Each structure stands twice: as C-alpha cells, then as structure tokens.
Coordinates of C-alpha atoms in Angstrom, one line a residue:
M1 CA -32.7 30.4 -53.8
T2 CA -31.2 32.3 -50.5
R3 CA -32.6 35.4 -49.9
F4 CA -29.9 38.3 -49.7
R5 CA -30.4 41.2 -47.1
L6 CA -29.5 44.3 -49.0
L7 CA -27.4 46.6 -47.1
T8 CA -27.2 49.9 -48.7
C9 CA -26.0 53.3 -48.1
A10 CA -24.8 56.4 -49.3
L11 CA -21.1 56.3 -49.8
A12 CA -20.3 59.7 -51.6
L13 CA -16.6 59.6 -50.1
M14 CA -14.0 57.2 -49.7
L15 CA -14.6 57.2 -46.1
A16 CA -18.3 57.3 -45.5
P17 CA -19.8 54.6 -43.5
L18 CA -21.4 51.0 -45.0
A19 CA -23.9 49.5 -42.7
T20 CA -23.2 46.3 -40.5
P21 CA -24.9 43.0 -40.8
T22 CA -25.8 41.4 -38.2
M23 CA -25.1 37.6 -39.2
A24 CA -26.3 34.2 -37.0
Q25 CA -23.7 31.9 -35.9
D26 CA -25.1 28.3 -37.5
G27 CA -23.3 25.4 -38.9
P28 CA -20.6 22.9 -37.2
L29 CA -17.6 25.0 -39.5
R30 CA -15.9 27.1 -36.3
I31 CA -12.6 28.3 -34.9
D32 CA -11.7 29.1 -31.7
I33 CA -9.5 32.2 -31.8
T34 CA -8.5 32.1 -27.9
E35 CA -6.8 28.9 -27.8
G36 CA -4.4 29.4 -30.6
V37 CA -5.3 27.6 -34.0
I38 CA -2.1 25.1 -35.1
E39 CA -3.5 24.4 -38.6
P40 CA -5.2 27.1 -40.2
L41 CA -8.5 26.5 -41.7
P42 CA -8.4 26.0 -45.7
V43 CA -10.3 28.2 -47.4
A44 CA -11.4 28.3 -51.3
I45 CA -11.8 31.8 -52.4
P46 CA -12.4 31.9 -56.4
D47 CA -12.2 35.4 -58.2
F48 CA -16.2 37.0 -58.0
I49 CA -18.1 37.1 -60.8
A50 CA -18.3 40.0 -62.8
E51 CA -22.1 40.4 -63.4
N52 CA -22.0 43.0 -65.8
A53 CA -18.6 44.6 -67.8
G54 CA -18.3 47.2 -65.3
G55 CA -18.0 44.7 -62.8
G56 CA -14.9 43.1 -64.2
E57 CA -12.4 45.5 -63.1
Y58 CA -13.2 44.8 -59.6
A59 CA -14.4 40.9 -59.5
A60 CA -10.6 39.8 -58.9
R61 CA -9.3 43.1 -56.4
L62 CA -12.5 41.9 -54.3
S63 CA -11.3 38.5 -54.0
R64 CA -7.9 39.2 -53.2
V65 CA -8.3 41.7 -50.3
I66 CA -10.9 39.1 -48.7
A67 CA -8.3 36.5 -49.2
A68 CA -5.8 38.8 -47.4
D69 CA -7.9 40.0 -44.6
L70 CA -8.7 36.1 -44.3
V71 CA -5.1 34.6 -44.3
G72 CA -3.7 37.4 -42.4
T73 CA -5.4 36.3 -39.2
G74 CA -3.3 33.2 -39.2
L75 CA -6.6 31.4 -38.9
F76 CA -7.2 30.4 -42.6
R77 CA -4.9 29.1 -45.6
E78 CA -6.1 30.1 -48.9
V79 CA -6.8 27.1 -51.2
P80 CA -4.6 27.8 -54.6
K81 CA -6.4 28.6 -57.4
E82 CA -4.1 26.5 -59.6
A83 CA -5.7 23.3 -57.3
F84 CA -9.2 24.1 -58.3
I85 CA -11.1 21.4 -60.0
V86 CA -14.0 23.1 -61.3
Q87 CA -14.3 26.8 -61.7
V88 CA -16.9 29.1 -60.6
S89 CA -18.7 30.9 -63.3
N90 CA -22.4 31.4 -62.2
F91 CA -23.0 32.7 -58.5
T92 CA -26.4 31.2 -58.1
P93 CA -26.0 27.3 -58.7
S94 CA -25.5 25.1 -55.5
A95 CA -21.8 24.6 -54.4
D96 CA -20.4 21.5 -56.1
Y97 CA -18.9 20.0 -53.0
S98 CA -17.1 17.2 -54.4
S99 CA -14.9 19.2 -56.4
W100 CA -14.2 21.3 -53.3
K101 CA -13.5 18.2 -51.1
A102 CA -11.2 16.9 -53.6
V103 CA -8.8 19.9 -53.0
N104 CA -9.4 20.1 -49.1
A105 CA -11.3 23.5 -48.9
Q106 CA -13.4 23.4 -45.7
A107 CA -14.6 26.7 -46.6
L108 CA -16.1 28.0 -49.8
I109 CA -16.5 32.0 -50.5
T110 CA -18.3 33.2 -53.7
G111 CA -19.4 36.4 -54.8
A112 CA -20.5 38.6 -57.3
V113 CA -20.1 42.1 -58.5
T114 CA -22.1 44.9 -60.5
A115 CA -20.7 48.3 -61.4
S116 CA -23.3 50.8 -62.6
A117 CA -21.9 54.0 -64.8
D118 CA -22.7 56.5 -62.4
G119 CA -20.1 55.0 -59.9
Q120 CA -22.3 52.4 -57.9
L121 CA -21.0 49.5 -56.8
S122 CA -23.2 46.3 -55.9
V123 CA -21.3 43.2 -54.1
K124 CA -23.2 40.0 -52.9
F125 CA -21.5 36.9 -51.5
R126 CA -22.0 33.4 -49.9
V127 CA -20.2 31.4 -47.2
F128 CA -20.4 27.3 -47.8
D129 CA -19.1 24.7 -45.2
V130 CA -18.0 22.1 -47.8
F131 CA -17.9 18.7 -45.5
S132 CA -21.3 19.7 -43.8
E133 CA -22.3 20.4 -47.6
A134 CA -24.5 23.6 -46.2
Q135 CA -24.2 27.3 -46.9
L136 CA -23.5 29.2 -43.7
G137 CA -26.6 31.8 -42.6
E138 CA -28.2 33.7 -45.6
G139 CA -26.3 35.5 -48.2
L140 CA -25.5 39.3 -47.9
Q141 CA -25.4 42.1 -50.3
F142 CA -23.6 45.4 -50.0
S143 CA -24.1 48.6 -51.9
G144 CA -21.7 51.9 -52.1
T145 CA -19.6 53.5 -54.9
T146 CA -16.7 52.4 -56.7
N147 CA -14.1 54.2 -54.2
S148 CA -15.3 52.4 -51.2
W149 CA -14.4 48.8 -52.9
R150 CA -12.0 47.6 -50.3
R151 CA -14.1 49.1 -47.8
M152 CA -16.7 46.1 -49.2
A153 CA -14.2 43.7 -49.2
H154 CA -13.3 44.0 -45.8
K155 CA -17.3 44.0 -44.9
V156 CA -17.0 40.5 -46.3
A157 CA -14.3 39.3 -44.8
D158 CA -15.5 40.7 -41.3
A159 CA -19.0 38.6 -42.2
V160 CA -16.8 35.4 -42.7
Y161 CA -14.8 35.7 -40.0
S162 CA -17.5 36.5 -37.7
R163 CA -19.2 33.8 -38.9
I164 CA -16.7 31.3 -38.5
T165 CA -14.9 32.1 -35.5
G166 CA -17.5 33.4 -33.5
E167 CA -15.9 36.7 -32.9
G168 CA -16.8 40.3 -33.5
P169 CA -15.6 41.8 -36.5
Y170 CA -12.4 44.5 -37.3
F171 CA -11.0 44.7 -40.9
D172 CA -13.6 47.4 -41.7
S173 CA -11.6 49.8 -39.3
R174 CA -8.7 52.6 -39.4
V175 CA -5.6 53.2 -37.5
V176 CA -4.0 56.3 -36.8
F177 CA -0.3 56.7 -36.0
V178 CA 2.8 58.8 -36.1
S179 CA 4.6 58.3 -39.2
E180 CA 8.4 59.0 -39.4
Q181 CA 10.9 60.1 -42.0
G182 CA 14.6 61.0 -41.5
P183 CA 17.4 59.5 -39.3
K184 CA 16.7 57.8 -36.2
N185 CA 18.4 60.8 -34.0
D186 CA 16.2 63.8 -35.8
R187 CA 12.8 62.0 -37.2
K188 CA 10.1 63.9 -38.6
K189 CA 6.4 63.1 -36.9
R190 CA 3.1 63.6 -38.4
L191 CA 0.0 62.4 -37.9
A192 CA -1.5 59.9 -40.6
I193 CA -4.6 57.7 -40.7
M194 CA -5.1 54.2 -42.8
D195 CA -6.8 51.3 -43.5
Y196 CA -6.3 48.6 -40.5
D197 CA -4.1 46.6 -43.1
G198 CA -2.0 49.8 -44.5
A199 CA -4.1 51.0 -47.2
N200 CA -5.1 54.4 -48.0
I201 CA -3.1 56.4 -46.1
Q202 CA -3.7 59.9 -45.4
Y203 CA -1.8 62.5 -43.6
L204 CA -3.6 64.5 -40.9
T205 CA -1.0 66.9 -40.0
D206 CA 2.8 68.1 -41.2
S207 CA 6.0 67.5 -39.8
S208 CA 6.6 70.8 -38.4
S209 CA 6.2 69.9 -35.3
I210 CA 6.7 66.6 -33.1
V211 CA 3.4 64.6 -32.4
L212 CA 2.4 61.8 -30.1
A213 CA -0.1 59.4 -28.9
P214 CA -3.2 60.1 -30.7
R215 CA -6.4 58.5 -29.5
F216 CA -9.4 58.0 -31.7
S217 CA -13.0 58.7 -29.9
P218 CA -15.6 56.2 -29.4
A219 CA -16.9 57.1 -32.6
G220 CA -14.1 57.4 -34.5
E221 CA -15.0 61.0 -35.7
R222 CA -12.4 63.0 -33.6
I223 CA -8.8 62.1 -32.4
L224 CA -6.4 63.3 -29.3
Y225 CA -3.2 63.8 -29.7
T226 CA 0.0 65.5 -27.9
S227 CA 2.0 68.3 -30.1
Y228 CA 5.1 70.0 -29.3
E229 CA 4.3 73.4 -31.7
T230 CA 4.5 75.6 -28.8
G231 CA 7.8 74.0 -27.5
F232 CA 6.0 72.4 -24.6
P233 CA 3.7 69.1 -25.0
Q234 CA 0.0 70.3 -25.3
I235 CA -3.4 68.2 -26.0
Y236 CA -5.4 69.1 -29.6
Q237 CA -8.6 67.2 -30.6
L238 CA -8.7 66.8 -34.1
D239 CA -11.9 66.4 -36.0
V240 CA -11.1 63.5 -38.8
G241 CA -13.4 64.9 -41.8
S242 CA -12.5 68.3 -41.7
V243 CA -8.8 68.1 -40.4
S244 CA -9.6 71.1 -38.3
R245 CA -8.2 71.4 -34.5
V246 CA -8.4 72.9 -31.3
A247 CA -6.1 72.9 -28.3
L248 CA -7.6 71.5 -25.1
P249 CA -7.9 73.5 -21.5
V250 CA -5.4 72.4 -19.3
P251 CA -3.7 73.3 -15.9
A252 CA -2.2 76.7 -15.5
D253 CA 1.5 76.2 -16.1
S254 CA 1.5 72.7 -16.8
M255 CA 2.6 70.3 -19.8
T256 CA -0.2 68.0 -20.8
F257 CA -0.1 64.5 -22.9
A258 CA -1.2 60.8 -22.9
P259 CA -5.0 61.7 -23.3
R260 CA -7.5 59.5 -24.0
Y261 CA -11.3 59.8 -24.4
A262 CA -13.9 58.2 -21.7
P263 CA -16.4 56.0 -23.5
D264 CA -19.3 58.5 -23.3
G265 CA -17.0 60.4 -26.1
Q266 CA -17.2 63.6 -24.3
T267 CA -15.0 63.5 -21.0
V268 CA -11.0 63.0 -21.8
V269 CA -8.6 62.1 -19.3
F270 CA -4.8 62.7 -19.5
S271 CA -1.4 63.6 -17.5
A272 CA -0.3 67.2 -16.6
A273 CA 3.1 67.6 -15.5
S274 CA 3.5 70.9 -13.5
G275 CA 6.3 72.1 -10.5
G276 CA 8.1 68.7 -11.0
N277 CA 4.8 66.4 -10.3
T278 CA 2.3 64.4 -12.9
D279 CA -0.6 63.6 -11.8
I280 CA -3.9 62.7 -13.9
Y281 CA -6.5 64.8 -14.8
R282 CA -10.1 64.5 -16.3
L283 CA -11.9 67.5 -18.4
R284 CA -15.6 67.1 -18.5
P285 CA -17.4 69.0 -21.4
G286 CA -18.2 72.8 -20.2
G287 CA -15.6 72.1 -17.6
Q288 CA -12.2 72.6 -16.1
P289 CA -9.5 70.2 -15.6
E290 CA -10.6 67.9 -12.2
R291 CA -7.4 66.3 -10.6
L292 CA -7.5 62.7 -10.1
T293 CA -4.3 61.7 -8.2
N294 CA -2.8 63.8 -6.0
T295 CA 1.1 62.2 -5.0
P296 CA 4.5 63.3 -5.0
S297 CA 5.0 60.3 -8.1
I298 CA 4.4 60.0 -11.6
E299 CA 1.0 59.2 -12.7
T300 CA 0.5 58.9 -16.4
A301 CA -1.3 56.8 -19.3
P302 CA -4.5 56.9 -18.1
S303 CA -7.0 54.4 -19.8
Y304 CA -10.7 53.7 -19.2
S305 CA -12.6 50.5 -18.9
P306 CA -15.5 50.2 -21.4
D307 CA -18.2 50.8 -18.7
G308 CA -16.6 54.3 -17.8
S309 CA -16.2 53.1 -14.1
Q310 CA -12.7 52.9 -13.8
I311 CA -9.5 53.9 -15.3
V312 CA -6.2 51.9 -15.4
F313 CA -3.0 54.0 -15.6
E314 CA 0.7 53.4 -14.9
S315 CA 2.5 55.2 -11.7
D316 CA 5.8 55.0 -10.0
R317 CA 4.7 55.2 -6.6
S318 CA 6.0 52.3 -5.7
G319 CA 9.3 53.1 -6.6
T320 CA 9.3 51.4 -10.3
P321 CA 6.5 52.0 -12.8
Q322 CA 3.2 49.7 -12.2
L323 CA -0.1 49.3 -12.9
Y324 CA -3.4 50.8 -10.8
V325 CA -7.0 50.8 -11.1
M326 CA -9.0 53.6 -9.7
G327 CA -12.6 54.6 -9.8
A328 CA -13.5 56.9 -12.7
N329 CA -13.9 59.8 -9.7
G330 CA -10.3 59.1 -8.6
G331 CA -9.9 57.6 -5.3
E332 CA -7.0 55.5 -3.4
P333 CA -6.0 53.2 -6.6
T334 CA -5.3 49.1 -6.4
R335 CA -2.0 47.9 -7.5
I336 CA -2.5 45.0 -10.1
S337 CA 0.8 44.4 -11.8
F338 CA 3.2 42.4 -9.9
G339 CA 5.4 40.4 -12.0
A340 CA 9.4 41.4 -12.4
G341 CA 10.1 44.4 -14.2
R342 CA 8.3 47.6 -15.2
Y343 CA 5.3 47.9 -16.9
G344 CA 3.5 51.0 -18.7
T345 CA 0.9 51.9 -21.3
P346 CA -1.8 50.0 -20.0
V347 CA -5.1 50.0 -22.5
W348 CA -8.3 48.4 -21.3
S349 CA -9.9 46.1 -23.8
P350 CA -13.1 47.0 -25.3
R351 CA -14.4 43.7 -24.3
G352 CA -13.8 44.9 -20.9
D353 CA -12.1 41.5 -19.6
L354 CA -8.4 42.4 -20.4
I355 CA -5.6 45.0 -20.0
A356 CA -2.9 45.2 -22.3
F357 CA 0.7 46.7 -21.4
T358 CA 4.1 47.5 -22.5
K359 CA 7.0 45.6 -20.0
Q360 CA 10.6 46.0 -19.7
N361 CA 12.3 43.2 -17.9
A362 CA 16.0 42.0 -18.2
G363 CA 16.8 44.1 -21.1
R364 CA 14.0 43.1 -23.3
F365 CA 10.6 44.7 -23.7
H366 CA 7.4 42.6 -24.1
I367 CA 3.6 43.6 -25.1
G368 CA 1.5 41.3 -22.6
V369 CA -2.2 41.1 -21.3
M370 CA -3.7 40.6 -18.0
R371 CA -7.0 40.1 -16.3
T372 CA -8.1 43.1 -15.1
D373 CA -7.4 42.2 -11.6
G374 CA -3.8 41.6 -12.7
S375 CA -3.7 37.6 -12.9
E376 CA -3.2 35.4 -15.6
E377 CA -0.2 37.8 -17.1
R378 CA 0.9 36.5 -20.8
L379 CA 3.3 37.9 -22.6
L380 CA 2.8 38.0 -26.2
T381 CA 6.3 39.4 -27.3
A382 CA 9.5 39.9 -26.9
S383 CA 12.4 42.3 -28.6
F384 CA 14.6 45.0 -28.3
L385 CA 11.5 47.9 -27.8
D386 CA 8.2 46.6 -28.3
E387 CA 5.6 49.2 -26.9
G388 CA 2.3 50.7 -26.9
P389 CA -0.3 48.3 -27.6
T390 CA -3.7 49.3 -28.8
W391 CA -6.8 47.0 -29.3
A392 CA -8.6 46.2 -32.6
P393 CA -12.4 46.8 -32.0
N394 CA -13.2 43.3 -31.1
G395 CA -10.7 43.0 -28.4
R396 CA -8.4 39.8 -29.9
V397 CA -6.1 41.5 -31.9
L398 CA -3.5 44.2 -30.6
M399 CA -1.5 46.3 -33.0
F400 CA 2.0 48.1 -31.5
M401 CA 5.1 49.7 -32.4
R402 CA 8.8 47.8 -32.5
E403 CA 12.0 49.6 -32.7
T404 CA 15.2 48.0 -33.6
Q405 CA 18.4 48.6 -32.4
G406 CA 21.2 50.8 -33.6
A407 CA 21.9 54.2 -34.7
G408 CA 19.9 53.0 -38.0
G409 CA 17.3 51.2 -35.9
Q410 CA 14.0 51.2 -37.6
S411 CA 10.2 51.6 -35.6
S412 CA 7.4 49.9 -37.6
L413 CA 4.0 48.5 -36.8
Y414 CA 3.5 45.2 -35.7
S415 CA -0.1 42.9 -35.0
V416 CA -0.3 39.9 -32.9
D417 CA -3.3 37.9 -31.3
I418 CA -4.2 37.6 -28.0
S419 CA -3.1 33.7 -28.0
G420 CA 0.5 35.1 -29.1
R421 CA 0.2 34.0 -32.3
N422 CA 0.5 35.7 -36.0
L423 CA 3.1 38.1 -35.0
K424 CA 3.0 40.1 -38.6
R425 CA 4.6 43.8 -39.7
V426 CA 2.0 45.9 -41.1
A427 CA 2.7 46.7 -44.5
I428 CA 3.3 50.1 -44.7
E429 CA 6.4 52.1 -45.9
G430 CA 8.7 53.8 -43.6
N431 CA 9.0 54.7 -39.9
A432 CA 5.7 54.5 -37.8
S433 CA 5.0 54.4 -34.4
D434 CA 2.0 55.2 -31.6
P435 CA -0.8 53.1 -33.6
A436 CA -4.6 53.7 -32.0
W437 CA -7.2 51.9 -33.5
S438 CA -10.3 53.1 -34.1
P439 CA -13.5 51.4 -33.5
L440 CA -15.5 49.9 -36.5
L441 CA -16.4 52.3 -39.3
K442 CA -20.2 52.8 -39.6

C-alpha cells in the first residue's frame, strides 16, 4: 500500500496556512507548458470518497474545485462522469486501468475525505498514469479545518499540476485588486482580496476615496497601495490580517504612487512627483526616501528582479514611454524595449527569466513578455485596453485588467499563460482592475 505523508497544520481561520508538499516528478506522463499544448490531457476525476458521514458534505465539492483548477489551465480536459465504466467506491484498491483506458483517460485522480465533529477535515489523494499503469509518486494527505476545504482542494490540484507539468504550483494563492462600482465616469473603488479563481472575496477598504495599484509583500502578509484620501496620491501599507494601515514617509511636497516591495520584504521602491518632475525613490527600513533617478523625464512603475539586484521601470526619457533596467542602487539605466509603440507597467517574473509589460501600438493595447535584455518580445493579447500584468507565483501565468470600449465599458480581470493560450476572464461580479498576485500561501 502506498505510504502517505501527513502534512498537518492548524487552520483556525480560513486564510490560515497549509504546508506545501515537495513531490517527485517521476513517470512518463508530462506536459510542457512553455510550448503551448494543442490537445489538453484527458483526466478522470471521480468524486472523492467520503470515509465518514461528515465527509459526505465535502467529497464532491473537493473534486469539483480540483477539476476546475486543472481544466482552467487549458492543459487538461476532464473526462465526463457519464462516460465512466466503473465507479470508484473505495480509495485503497489499485486502479482498474483497462476501464479508464476505455474512456481515453490518461490520468486518474482518486481521493478520500474525512470530517470530524470538531470541524477538522482530512483529505488524501493519489494520481495514476493510466497508460503506463503506474501511480505517479506517493500519495499525499492534507489536514485542516472544514472552513479551509477550498484551500485543500487547491493544494491537491497544485500537486497534480506540478507532478504532470514539472512547473511550480499557483492555485493556492490570492489576488488583491481594485473592486469598482458605479458608472464608468464615476467609479467607486475599494481594495478587495480573493482566491486566485475569484472565490472568497473580502474587502480591505471602503469606497470613500480612490485607491490604486495594490502590491503584495513577498510573504503575502502586507499590501502597498496608493490612496487619494488626502486629495493627492499617497502610499499606504496595509496589514492583511488586521486590516490596519500606515502611511509611508515620502519626500516633502511630493505625490507618491506605483509602490512595490523589494525581495527582502522591507525595502520599498516607488515614484514621487514634485515640481513637474517624476523620479524613482527607494525607502529602506528606518531610513528616509533615497532618490534613484534624476532626470527631467517621467520615471515610474519600478519592479525589482527576484534577486533584488536590478530594477526595471518605465521612462519617457527617449521621447516616448519605454522600458529601462538599472541597478538596485540607481545609476545609468539600459533601455531594453525597441519595438514600435509605447511600453509601460513592467513586472519582473518571479522566475527571473522574463519581464511582462503593457504595450500600446496602432490603437491597440497588448500584454506582452520579453527576455530581461529586451530580446524575444512576444505579445500575448490585443484589445481596446489591456494593462497592468501581474505574475502567478510560478511565473507561467499572467493576470491583467481588460476594459471594453464606450461610455458603458466594463473593466474585468483576465488571465493568460505565457504561450499566449488560454485567455479567460476571472469569474467575479462587477468591475475590477489593478490585480496583484500573491506568493503561494504558506
């Protein structure tokens, strides 16, 4: 019998952390996400088995979220339950491979769930390569509270995704964004946070003032954002757990915006406008703002490389907005964008290999990626208005804002993978903008 590794954690709150398993990537079943998959991998996901009466409430719900996560990548296709020849009624027996081959399933996920009277939930699962007739690695088990059942489903989906694609996980993460209500010319805006798939929305601020550009800290426990509550843009730092906030010290007589954390989670880089000029500043713990650029042009939208040694930013010093890279301490920058059009909102990939950006050219907006030296530019989207990309924790999916044309135009959140495939809208109600992806939850 396969041995299970028990990854137990205290989940007193729905947002409390779960441990992340380390899984071997063995077996022949594999998807290469970077090449763009034409035919999704067929996967069978029977409803999980309820091993006690309490588990019955969660068994089918868990398998549905797992299926939605995997199918939502565009890399998997779920085999309809109506096609199943056998029904999975026991978690422990070996898979009946011939029955799953007959319905063209290439992967099979089985699981079981137990819920106790004191609100504890235990979920275990296994993954099988149907055509190789082998279990992929060892099974895993997660334990937490019943309130965290969706997180455990995301954990299972993350494990399956990583095992089959070889890529890092990203389902067990959150997104902070600006929730918008009202007509296009008078939108009320407030910060909100949700699961990566649009579930469990919580509001972090009210709509009494305009808020913009929220950004997670590297550990995900704090958020930087810009607020107009004083009548001018100013940067605030918000604690996600307590929803308390403080204003950051800024250069005198300046408006501050476009903040982002350094990889150390303490240093903040941002833009400050004063006297008709906009430059990039750095604020280190216990210090005062330090000016990193000093030109008569507009420098904004800074983003650190994952190792903290460089900053990519937007500048119009060449006459039009373009992308530049400089050292973390400032100095002479190097221009990296040279295509037709205007470039902005650069964001360094968490893997360090790519920079995502917004591009405007010939009346259209695009989300694109390029190598960190500006080579191999690829445009992934095109519409009336696409802007503000943010990276998933694994550096293989982007989320951004798309706005439709006209006085009644709507703003929504979309995601796309780095191959340019699987463009889809995030399923939330109302208007939304300025997404920022969290790291994986702990």
